[in-house]
GROMACS .gro file of C-alpha atoms in nm:
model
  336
    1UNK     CA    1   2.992  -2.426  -1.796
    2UNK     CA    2   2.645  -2.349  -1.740
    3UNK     CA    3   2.394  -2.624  -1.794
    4UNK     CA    4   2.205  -2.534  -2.122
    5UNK     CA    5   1.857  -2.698  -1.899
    6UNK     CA    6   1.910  -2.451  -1.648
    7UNK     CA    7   1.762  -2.107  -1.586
    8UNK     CA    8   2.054  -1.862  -1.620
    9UNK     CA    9   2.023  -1.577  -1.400
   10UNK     CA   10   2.345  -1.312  -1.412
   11UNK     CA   11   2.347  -1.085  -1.077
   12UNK     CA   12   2.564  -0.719  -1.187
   13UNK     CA   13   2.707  -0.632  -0.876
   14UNK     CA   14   2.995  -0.372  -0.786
   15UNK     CA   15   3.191  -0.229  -0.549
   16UNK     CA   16   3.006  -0.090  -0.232
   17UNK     CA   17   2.692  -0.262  -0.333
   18UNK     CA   18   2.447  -0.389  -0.070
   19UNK     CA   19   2.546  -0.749   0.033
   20UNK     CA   20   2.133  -0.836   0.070
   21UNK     CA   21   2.042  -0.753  -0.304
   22UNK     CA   22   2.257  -1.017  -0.374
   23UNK     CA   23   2.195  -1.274  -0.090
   24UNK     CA   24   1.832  -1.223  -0.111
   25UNK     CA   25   1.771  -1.309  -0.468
   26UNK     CA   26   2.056  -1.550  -0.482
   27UNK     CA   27   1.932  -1.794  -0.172
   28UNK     CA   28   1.575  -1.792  -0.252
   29UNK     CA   29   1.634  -1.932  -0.616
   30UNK     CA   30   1.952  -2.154  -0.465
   31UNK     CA   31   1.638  -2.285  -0.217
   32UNK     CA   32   1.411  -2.307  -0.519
   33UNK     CA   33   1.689  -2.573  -0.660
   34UNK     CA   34   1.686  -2.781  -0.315
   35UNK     CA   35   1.321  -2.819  -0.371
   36UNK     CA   36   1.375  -2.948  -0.710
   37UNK     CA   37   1.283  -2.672  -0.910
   38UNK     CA   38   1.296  -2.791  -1.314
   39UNK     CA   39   1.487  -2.644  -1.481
   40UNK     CA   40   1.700  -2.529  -1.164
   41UNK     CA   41   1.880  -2.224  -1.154
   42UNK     CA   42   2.226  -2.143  -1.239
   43UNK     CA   43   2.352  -1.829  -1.024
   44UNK     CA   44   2.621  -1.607  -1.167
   45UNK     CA   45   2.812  -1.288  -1.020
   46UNK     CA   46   2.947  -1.043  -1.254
   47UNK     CA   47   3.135  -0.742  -1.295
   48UNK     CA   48   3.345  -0.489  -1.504
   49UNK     CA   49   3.646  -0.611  -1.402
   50UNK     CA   50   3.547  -1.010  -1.345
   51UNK     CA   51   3.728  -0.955  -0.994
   52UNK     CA   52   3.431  -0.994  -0.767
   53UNK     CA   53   3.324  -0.694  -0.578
   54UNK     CA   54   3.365  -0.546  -0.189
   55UNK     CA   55   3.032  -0.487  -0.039
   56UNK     CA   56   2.918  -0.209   0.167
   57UNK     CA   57   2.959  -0.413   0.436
   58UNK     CA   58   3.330  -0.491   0.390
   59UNK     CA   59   3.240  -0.855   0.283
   60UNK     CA   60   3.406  -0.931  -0.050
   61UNK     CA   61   3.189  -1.103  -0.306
   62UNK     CA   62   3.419  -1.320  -0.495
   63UNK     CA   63   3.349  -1.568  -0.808
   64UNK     CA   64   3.260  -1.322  -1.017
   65UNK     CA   65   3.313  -1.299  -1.412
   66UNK     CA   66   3.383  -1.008  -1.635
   67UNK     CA   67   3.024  -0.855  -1.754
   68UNK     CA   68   3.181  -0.838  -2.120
   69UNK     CA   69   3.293  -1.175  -2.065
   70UNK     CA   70   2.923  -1.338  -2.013
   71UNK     CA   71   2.769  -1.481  -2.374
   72UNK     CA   72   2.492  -1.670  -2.492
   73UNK     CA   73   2.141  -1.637  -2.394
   74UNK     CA   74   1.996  -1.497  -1.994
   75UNK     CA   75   1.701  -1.586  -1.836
   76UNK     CA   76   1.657  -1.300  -1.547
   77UNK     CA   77   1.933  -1.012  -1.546
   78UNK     CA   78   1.932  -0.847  -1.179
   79UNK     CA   79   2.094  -0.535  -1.080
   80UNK     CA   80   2.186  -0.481  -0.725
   81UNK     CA   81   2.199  -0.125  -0.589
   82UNK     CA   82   2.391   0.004  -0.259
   83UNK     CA   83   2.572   0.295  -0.169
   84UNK     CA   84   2.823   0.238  -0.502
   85UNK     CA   85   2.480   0.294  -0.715
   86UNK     CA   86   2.617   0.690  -0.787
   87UNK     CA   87   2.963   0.546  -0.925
   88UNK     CA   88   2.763   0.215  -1.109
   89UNK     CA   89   2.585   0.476  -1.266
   90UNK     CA   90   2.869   0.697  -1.400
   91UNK     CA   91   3.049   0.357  -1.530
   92UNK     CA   92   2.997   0.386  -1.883
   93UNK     CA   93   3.128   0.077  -1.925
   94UNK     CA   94   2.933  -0.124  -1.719
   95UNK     CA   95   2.591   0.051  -1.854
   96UNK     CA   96   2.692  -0.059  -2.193
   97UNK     CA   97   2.719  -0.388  -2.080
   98UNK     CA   98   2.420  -0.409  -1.933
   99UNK     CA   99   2.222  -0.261  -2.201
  100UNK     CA  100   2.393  -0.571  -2.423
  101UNK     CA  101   2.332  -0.825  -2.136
  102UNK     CA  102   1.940  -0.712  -2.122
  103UNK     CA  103   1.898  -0.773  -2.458
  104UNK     CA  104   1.991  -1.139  -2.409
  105UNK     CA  105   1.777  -1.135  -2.115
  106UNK     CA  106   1.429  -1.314  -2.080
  107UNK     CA  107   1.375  -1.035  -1.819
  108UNK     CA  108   1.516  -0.744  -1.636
  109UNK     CA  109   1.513  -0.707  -1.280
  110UNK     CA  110   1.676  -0.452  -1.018
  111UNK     CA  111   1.707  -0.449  -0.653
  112UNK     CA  112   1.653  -0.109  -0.487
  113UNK     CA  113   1.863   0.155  -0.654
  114UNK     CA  114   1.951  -0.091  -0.910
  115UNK     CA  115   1.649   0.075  -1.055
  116UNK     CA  116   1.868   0.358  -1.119
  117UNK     CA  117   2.165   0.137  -1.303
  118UNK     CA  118   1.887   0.042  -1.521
  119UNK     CA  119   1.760   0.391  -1.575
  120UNK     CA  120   2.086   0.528  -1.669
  121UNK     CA  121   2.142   0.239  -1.906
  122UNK     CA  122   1.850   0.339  -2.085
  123UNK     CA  123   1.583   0.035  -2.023
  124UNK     CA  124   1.278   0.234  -1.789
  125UNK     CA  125   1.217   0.500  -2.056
  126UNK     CA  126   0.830   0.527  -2.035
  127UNK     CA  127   0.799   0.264  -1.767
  128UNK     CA  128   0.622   0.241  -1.398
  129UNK     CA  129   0.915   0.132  -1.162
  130UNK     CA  130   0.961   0.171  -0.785
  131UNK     CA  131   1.332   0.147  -0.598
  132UNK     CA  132   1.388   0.235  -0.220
  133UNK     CA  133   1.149   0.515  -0.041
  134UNK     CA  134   1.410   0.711   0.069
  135UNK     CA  135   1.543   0.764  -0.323
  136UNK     CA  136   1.193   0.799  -0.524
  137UNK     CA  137   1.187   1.160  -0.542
  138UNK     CA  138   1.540   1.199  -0.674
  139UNK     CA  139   1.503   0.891  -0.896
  140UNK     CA  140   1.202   1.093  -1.070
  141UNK     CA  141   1.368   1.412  -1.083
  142UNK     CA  142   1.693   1.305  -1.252
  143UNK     CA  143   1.466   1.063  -1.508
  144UNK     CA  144   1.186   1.243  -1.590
  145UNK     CA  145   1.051   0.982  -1.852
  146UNK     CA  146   0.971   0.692  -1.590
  147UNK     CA  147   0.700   0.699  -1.379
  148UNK     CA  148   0.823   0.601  -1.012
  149UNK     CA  149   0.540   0.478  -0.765
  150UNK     CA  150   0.665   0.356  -0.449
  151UNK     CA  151   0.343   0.219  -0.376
  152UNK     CA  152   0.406  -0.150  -0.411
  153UNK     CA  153   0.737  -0.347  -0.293
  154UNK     CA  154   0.798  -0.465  -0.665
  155UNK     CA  155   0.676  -0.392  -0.992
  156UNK     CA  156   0.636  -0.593  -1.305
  157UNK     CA  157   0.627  -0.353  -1.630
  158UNK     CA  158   0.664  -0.591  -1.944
  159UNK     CA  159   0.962  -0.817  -1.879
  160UNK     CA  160   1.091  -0.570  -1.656
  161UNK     CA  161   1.086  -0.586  -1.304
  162UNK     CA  162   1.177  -0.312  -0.991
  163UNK     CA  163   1.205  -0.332  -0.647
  164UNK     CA  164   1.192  -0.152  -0.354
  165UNK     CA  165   1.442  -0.140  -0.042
  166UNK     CA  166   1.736  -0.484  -0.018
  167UNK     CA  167   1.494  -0.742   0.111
  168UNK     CA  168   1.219  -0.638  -0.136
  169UNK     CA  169   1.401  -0.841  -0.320
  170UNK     CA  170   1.293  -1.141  -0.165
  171UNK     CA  171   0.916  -1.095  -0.237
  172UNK     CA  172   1.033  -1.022  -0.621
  173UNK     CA  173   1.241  -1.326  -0.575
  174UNK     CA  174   0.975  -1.588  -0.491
  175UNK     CA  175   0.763  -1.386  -0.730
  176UNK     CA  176   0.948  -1.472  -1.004
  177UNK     CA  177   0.967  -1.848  -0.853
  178UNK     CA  178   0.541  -1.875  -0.846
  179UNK     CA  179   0.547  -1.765  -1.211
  180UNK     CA  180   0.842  -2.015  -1.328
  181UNK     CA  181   0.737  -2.291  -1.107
  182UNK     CA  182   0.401  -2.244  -0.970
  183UNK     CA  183   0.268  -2.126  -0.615
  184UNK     CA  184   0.372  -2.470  -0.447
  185UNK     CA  185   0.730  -2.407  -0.501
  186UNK     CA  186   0.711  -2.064  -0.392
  187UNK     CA  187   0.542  -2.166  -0.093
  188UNK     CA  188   0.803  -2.412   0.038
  189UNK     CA  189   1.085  -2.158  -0.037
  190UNK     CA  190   0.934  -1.916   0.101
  191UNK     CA  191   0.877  -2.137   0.462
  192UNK     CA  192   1.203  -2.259   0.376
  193UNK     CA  193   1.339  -1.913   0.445
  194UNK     CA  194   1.075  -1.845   0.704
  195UNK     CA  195   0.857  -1.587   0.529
  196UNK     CA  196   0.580  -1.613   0.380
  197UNK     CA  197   0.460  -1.537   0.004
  198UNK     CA  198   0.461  -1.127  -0.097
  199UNK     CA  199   0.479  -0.942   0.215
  200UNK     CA  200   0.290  -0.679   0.249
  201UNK     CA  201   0.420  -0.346   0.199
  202UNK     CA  202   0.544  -0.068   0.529
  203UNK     CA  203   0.455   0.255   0.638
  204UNK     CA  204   0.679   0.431   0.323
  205UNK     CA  205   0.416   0.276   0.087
  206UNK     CA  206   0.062   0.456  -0.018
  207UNK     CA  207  -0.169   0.256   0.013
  208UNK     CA  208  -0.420   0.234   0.312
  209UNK     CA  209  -0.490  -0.154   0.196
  210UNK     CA  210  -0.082  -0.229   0.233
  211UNK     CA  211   0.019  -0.001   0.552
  212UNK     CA  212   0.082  -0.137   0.863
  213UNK     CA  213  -0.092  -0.310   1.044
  214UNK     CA  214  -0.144  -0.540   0.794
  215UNK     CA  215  -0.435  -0.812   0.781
  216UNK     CA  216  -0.412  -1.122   0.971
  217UNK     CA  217  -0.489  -1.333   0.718
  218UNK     CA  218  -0.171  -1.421   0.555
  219UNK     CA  219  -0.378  -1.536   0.179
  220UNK     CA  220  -0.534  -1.187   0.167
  221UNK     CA  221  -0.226  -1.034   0.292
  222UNK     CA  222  -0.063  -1.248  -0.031
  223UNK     CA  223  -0.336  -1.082  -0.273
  224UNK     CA  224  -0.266  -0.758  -0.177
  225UNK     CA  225   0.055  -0.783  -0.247
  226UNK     CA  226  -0.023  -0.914  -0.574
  227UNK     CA  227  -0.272  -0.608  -0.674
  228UNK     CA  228  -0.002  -0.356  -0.583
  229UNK     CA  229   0.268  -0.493  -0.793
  230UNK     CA  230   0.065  -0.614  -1.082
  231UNK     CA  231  -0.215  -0.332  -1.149
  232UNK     CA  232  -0.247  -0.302  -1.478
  233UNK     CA  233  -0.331  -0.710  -1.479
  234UNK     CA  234  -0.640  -0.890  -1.466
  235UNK     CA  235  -0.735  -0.808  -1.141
  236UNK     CA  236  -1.090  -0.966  -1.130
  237UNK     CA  237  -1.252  -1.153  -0.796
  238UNK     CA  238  -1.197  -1.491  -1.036
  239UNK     CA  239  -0.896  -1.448  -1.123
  240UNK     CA  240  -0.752  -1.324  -0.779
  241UNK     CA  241  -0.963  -1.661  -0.631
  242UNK     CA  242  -0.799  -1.863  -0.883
  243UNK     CA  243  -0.478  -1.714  -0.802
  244UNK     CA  244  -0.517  -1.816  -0.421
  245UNK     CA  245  -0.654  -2.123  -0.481
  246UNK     CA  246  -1.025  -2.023  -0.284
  247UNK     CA  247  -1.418  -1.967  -0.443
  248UNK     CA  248  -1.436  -1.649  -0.547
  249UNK     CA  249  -1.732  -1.643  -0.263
  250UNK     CA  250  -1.476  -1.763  -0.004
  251UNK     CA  251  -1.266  -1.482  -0.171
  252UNK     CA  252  -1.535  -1.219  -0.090
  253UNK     CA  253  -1.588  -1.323   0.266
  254UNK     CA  254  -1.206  -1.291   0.342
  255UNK     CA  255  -1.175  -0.953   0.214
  256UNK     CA  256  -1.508  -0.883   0.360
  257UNK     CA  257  -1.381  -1.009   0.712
  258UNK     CA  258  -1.039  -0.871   0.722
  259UNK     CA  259  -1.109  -0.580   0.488
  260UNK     CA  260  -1.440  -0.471   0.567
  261UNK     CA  261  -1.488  -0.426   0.170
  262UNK     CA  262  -1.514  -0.640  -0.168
  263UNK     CA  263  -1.178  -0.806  -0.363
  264UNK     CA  264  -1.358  -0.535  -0.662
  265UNK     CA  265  -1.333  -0.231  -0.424
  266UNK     CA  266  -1.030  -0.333  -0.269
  267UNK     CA  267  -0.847  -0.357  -0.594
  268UNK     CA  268  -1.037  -0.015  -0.720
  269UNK     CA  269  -0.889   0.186  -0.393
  270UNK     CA  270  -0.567   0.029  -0.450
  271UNK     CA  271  -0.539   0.127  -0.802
  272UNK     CA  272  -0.726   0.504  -0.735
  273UNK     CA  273  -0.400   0.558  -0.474
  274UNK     CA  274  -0.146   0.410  -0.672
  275UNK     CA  275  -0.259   0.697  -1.001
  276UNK     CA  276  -0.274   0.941  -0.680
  277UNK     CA  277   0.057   0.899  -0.611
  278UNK     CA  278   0.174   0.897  -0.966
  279UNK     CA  279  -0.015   1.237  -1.090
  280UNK     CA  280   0.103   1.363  -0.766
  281UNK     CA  281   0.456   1.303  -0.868
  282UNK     CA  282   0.523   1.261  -1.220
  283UNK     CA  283   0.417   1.443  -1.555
  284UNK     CA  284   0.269   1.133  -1.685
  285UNK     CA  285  -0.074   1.233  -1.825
  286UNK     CA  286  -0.402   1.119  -1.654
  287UNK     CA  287  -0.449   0.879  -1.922
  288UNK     CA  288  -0.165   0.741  -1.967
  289UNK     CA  289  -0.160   0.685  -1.580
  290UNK     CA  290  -0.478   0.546  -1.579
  291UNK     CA  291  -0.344   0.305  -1.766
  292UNK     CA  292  -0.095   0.203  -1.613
  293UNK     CA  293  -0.277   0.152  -1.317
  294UNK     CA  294  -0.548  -0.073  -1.489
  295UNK     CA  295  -0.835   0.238  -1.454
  296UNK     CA  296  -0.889   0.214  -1.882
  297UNK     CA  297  -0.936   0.556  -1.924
  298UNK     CA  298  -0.867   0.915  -1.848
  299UNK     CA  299  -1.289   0.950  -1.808
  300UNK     CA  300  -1.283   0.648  -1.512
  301UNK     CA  301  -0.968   0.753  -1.353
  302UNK     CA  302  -1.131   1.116  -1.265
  303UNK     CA  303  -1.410   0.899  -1.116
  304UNK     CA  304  -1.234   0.738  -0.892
  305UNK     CA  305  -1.064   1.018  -0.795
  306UNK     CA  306  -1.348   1.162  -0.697
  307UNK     CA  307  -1.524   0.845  -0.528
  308UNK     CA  308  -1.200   0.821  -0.348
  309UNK     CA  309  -1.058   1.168  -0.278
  310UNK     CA  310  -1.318   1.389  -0.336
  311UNK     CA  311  -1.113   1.602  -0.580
  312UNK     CA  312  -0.966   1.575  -0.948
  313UNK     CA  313  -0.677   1.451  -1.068
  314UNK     CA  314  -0.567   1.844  -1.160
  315UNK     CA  315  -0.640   1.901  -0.799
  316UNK     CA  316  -0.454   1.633  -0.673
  317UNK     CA  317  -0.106   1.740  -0.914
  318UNK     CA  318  -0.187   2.145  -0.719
  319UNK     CA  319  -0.155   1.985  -0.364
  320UNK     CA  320   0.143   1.982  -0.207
  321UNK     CA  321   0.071   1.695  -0.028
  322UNK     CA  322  -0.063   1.341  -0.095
  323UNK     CA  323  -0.494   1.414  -0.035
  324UNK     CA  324  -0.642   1.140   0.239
  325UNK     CA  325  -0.900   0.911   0.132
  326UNK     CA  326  -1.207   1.038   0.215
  327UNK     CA  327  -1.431   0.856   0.476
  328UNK     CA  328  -1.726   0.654   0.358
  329UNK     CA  329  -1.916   0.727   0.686
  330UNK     CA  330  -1.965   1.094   0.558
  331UNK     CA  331  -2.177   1.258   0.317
  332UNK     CA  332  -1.928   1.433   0.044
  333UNK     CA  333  -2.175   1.522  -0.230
  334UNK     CA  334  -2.007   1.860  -0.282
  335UNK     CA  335  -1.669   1.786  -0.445
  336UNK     CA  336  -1.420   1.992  -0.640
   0.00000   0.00000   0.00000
């Protein structure tokens, strides 16, 4: 029986389904309990048939229970993806079941093409999600109604949360640990597990402040992190130097040391690529985009555009490639 303090958090798995979307999420929280998180966690496997599941891998994942078989109220609901995402997809009964499950659920999350499960079951109409680089494009195309921005390793859109490629789902993980427990607990889970609190995003993702190489300070590093996955949020120098625990003038000399700009810029650039990336890939209208990406309005993200790009956001949806910032050195007072 699950222990009513607890946290319940049900992981939907399936056959062929990548073993690290469910070790990831699954040992950070168990680490979050060994470092007396209260309420701890209580970890359950499920699946259609209740029988466990074979990973990708070969490994079998056993201890599962039978999706219709879980009751009663869930805390987090994560999805896993893998290479059996297609057939988890097609499995009409397991996307009814997690359409029920999700409405028990405090939140939704996915691991890399989870995001797809969860589009399929009919949860990301209308939302900003992101899932593994390699499947963006075809994840837009065959849902047209979500905006997918592969920007950021996770995003949080209402009580619904995405992530990127299998250990993405770490930095979700210990996410979702800071905001149920506070940044301490994160902190020692994430040591515990030796990494260190929202990695900064690869070479797949858009943005010049989250490409490699990344800064060497490992708070700012945290921030960014933090902007990407949560832009429509309050985003403010305060509230990012209350976040981090620093002045908001210590705040400005760290970004001004190992970003050679201001938290307010930083966050502005970061948001400007992030609505690149979408109008460049979605049908989302400007303002609904710019809203998304915390810009207000359809009037301030064309502004940044052009502070940023040099060009409109029409221009930007006729290119057939992402545009490249354009260099502050320069003069660019004729733009299209």
């Amino acid at each position: 029986m699950t222990d009513d303090r607890a946290r319940r958090v049900v992981i939907v798995a399936y056959d062929d389904a990548q073993i690290l979307d469910v070790a990831c999420p699954s040992g950070a929280l168990e680490s979050a309990n060994l470092y007396g998180a209260v309420p701890p966690y209580a970890i359950e496997l499920a699946t259609t048939s209740g029988r466990g599941a074979r990973s990708s891998s070969g490994i079998v994942l056993a201890g599962g229970r039978r999706l219709a078989a879980v009751t009663g109220q869930i805390d987090t609901l994560v999805v896993v993806g893998g290479l059996g995402t297609r057939a988890a997809m097609s499995d009409e009964r397991m996307l009814a079941q997690v359409r029920r499950l999700a409405g028990r659920s405090r939140r939704v999350a996915s691991v890399c093409t989870g995001t797809f499960v969860l589009a399929a079951a009919g949860l990301l109409h209308g939302r900003r999600v992101t899932t593994h680089w390699g499947y963006g494009d075809v994840l837009a195309k065959v849902f047209p109604s979500i905006a997918v921005d592969l920007a950021p390793l996770y995003i949080k859109d209402g009580n619904v949360y995405t992530s990127a490629g299998a250990t993405s789902a770490l930095d979700l993980t210990l996410a979702l640990i800071e905001d149920d427990h506070g940044p301490t607990l994160a902190r020692n889970v994430a040591r515990e597990l030796v990494t260190y609190l929202h990695r900064p995003a690869n070479q797949a993702q858009i943005s010049m402040f989250l490409s490699a190489p990344p800064p060497g300070d490992r708070l700012v590093r945290d921030l960014l992190g933090h902007i990407a996955a949560h832009l429509a949020e309050d985003l403010g120098p305060s509230t990012l130097a209350a976040r981090a625990g620093v002045s908001t003038r210590h705040l400005t000399r760290l970004f001004a040391t190992h970003l050679g700009t201001t938290p307010a810029r930083a966050v502005r650039a970061v948001r400007t690529e992030a609505a690149a990336h979408l109008a460049h890939s979605s049908e989302l209208s400007l303002a609904a985009i710019a809203r998304r990406c915390g810009l207000r309005s359809a009037e301030t993200l064309r502004q940044s555009f052009l502070d940023h790009y040099g060009v409109t956001g029409d221009r930007i949806r006729r290119m057939p490639d992402m545009p490249r910032p354009l260099d502050p050195r320069q003069d660019h007072s004729a733009r299209t």
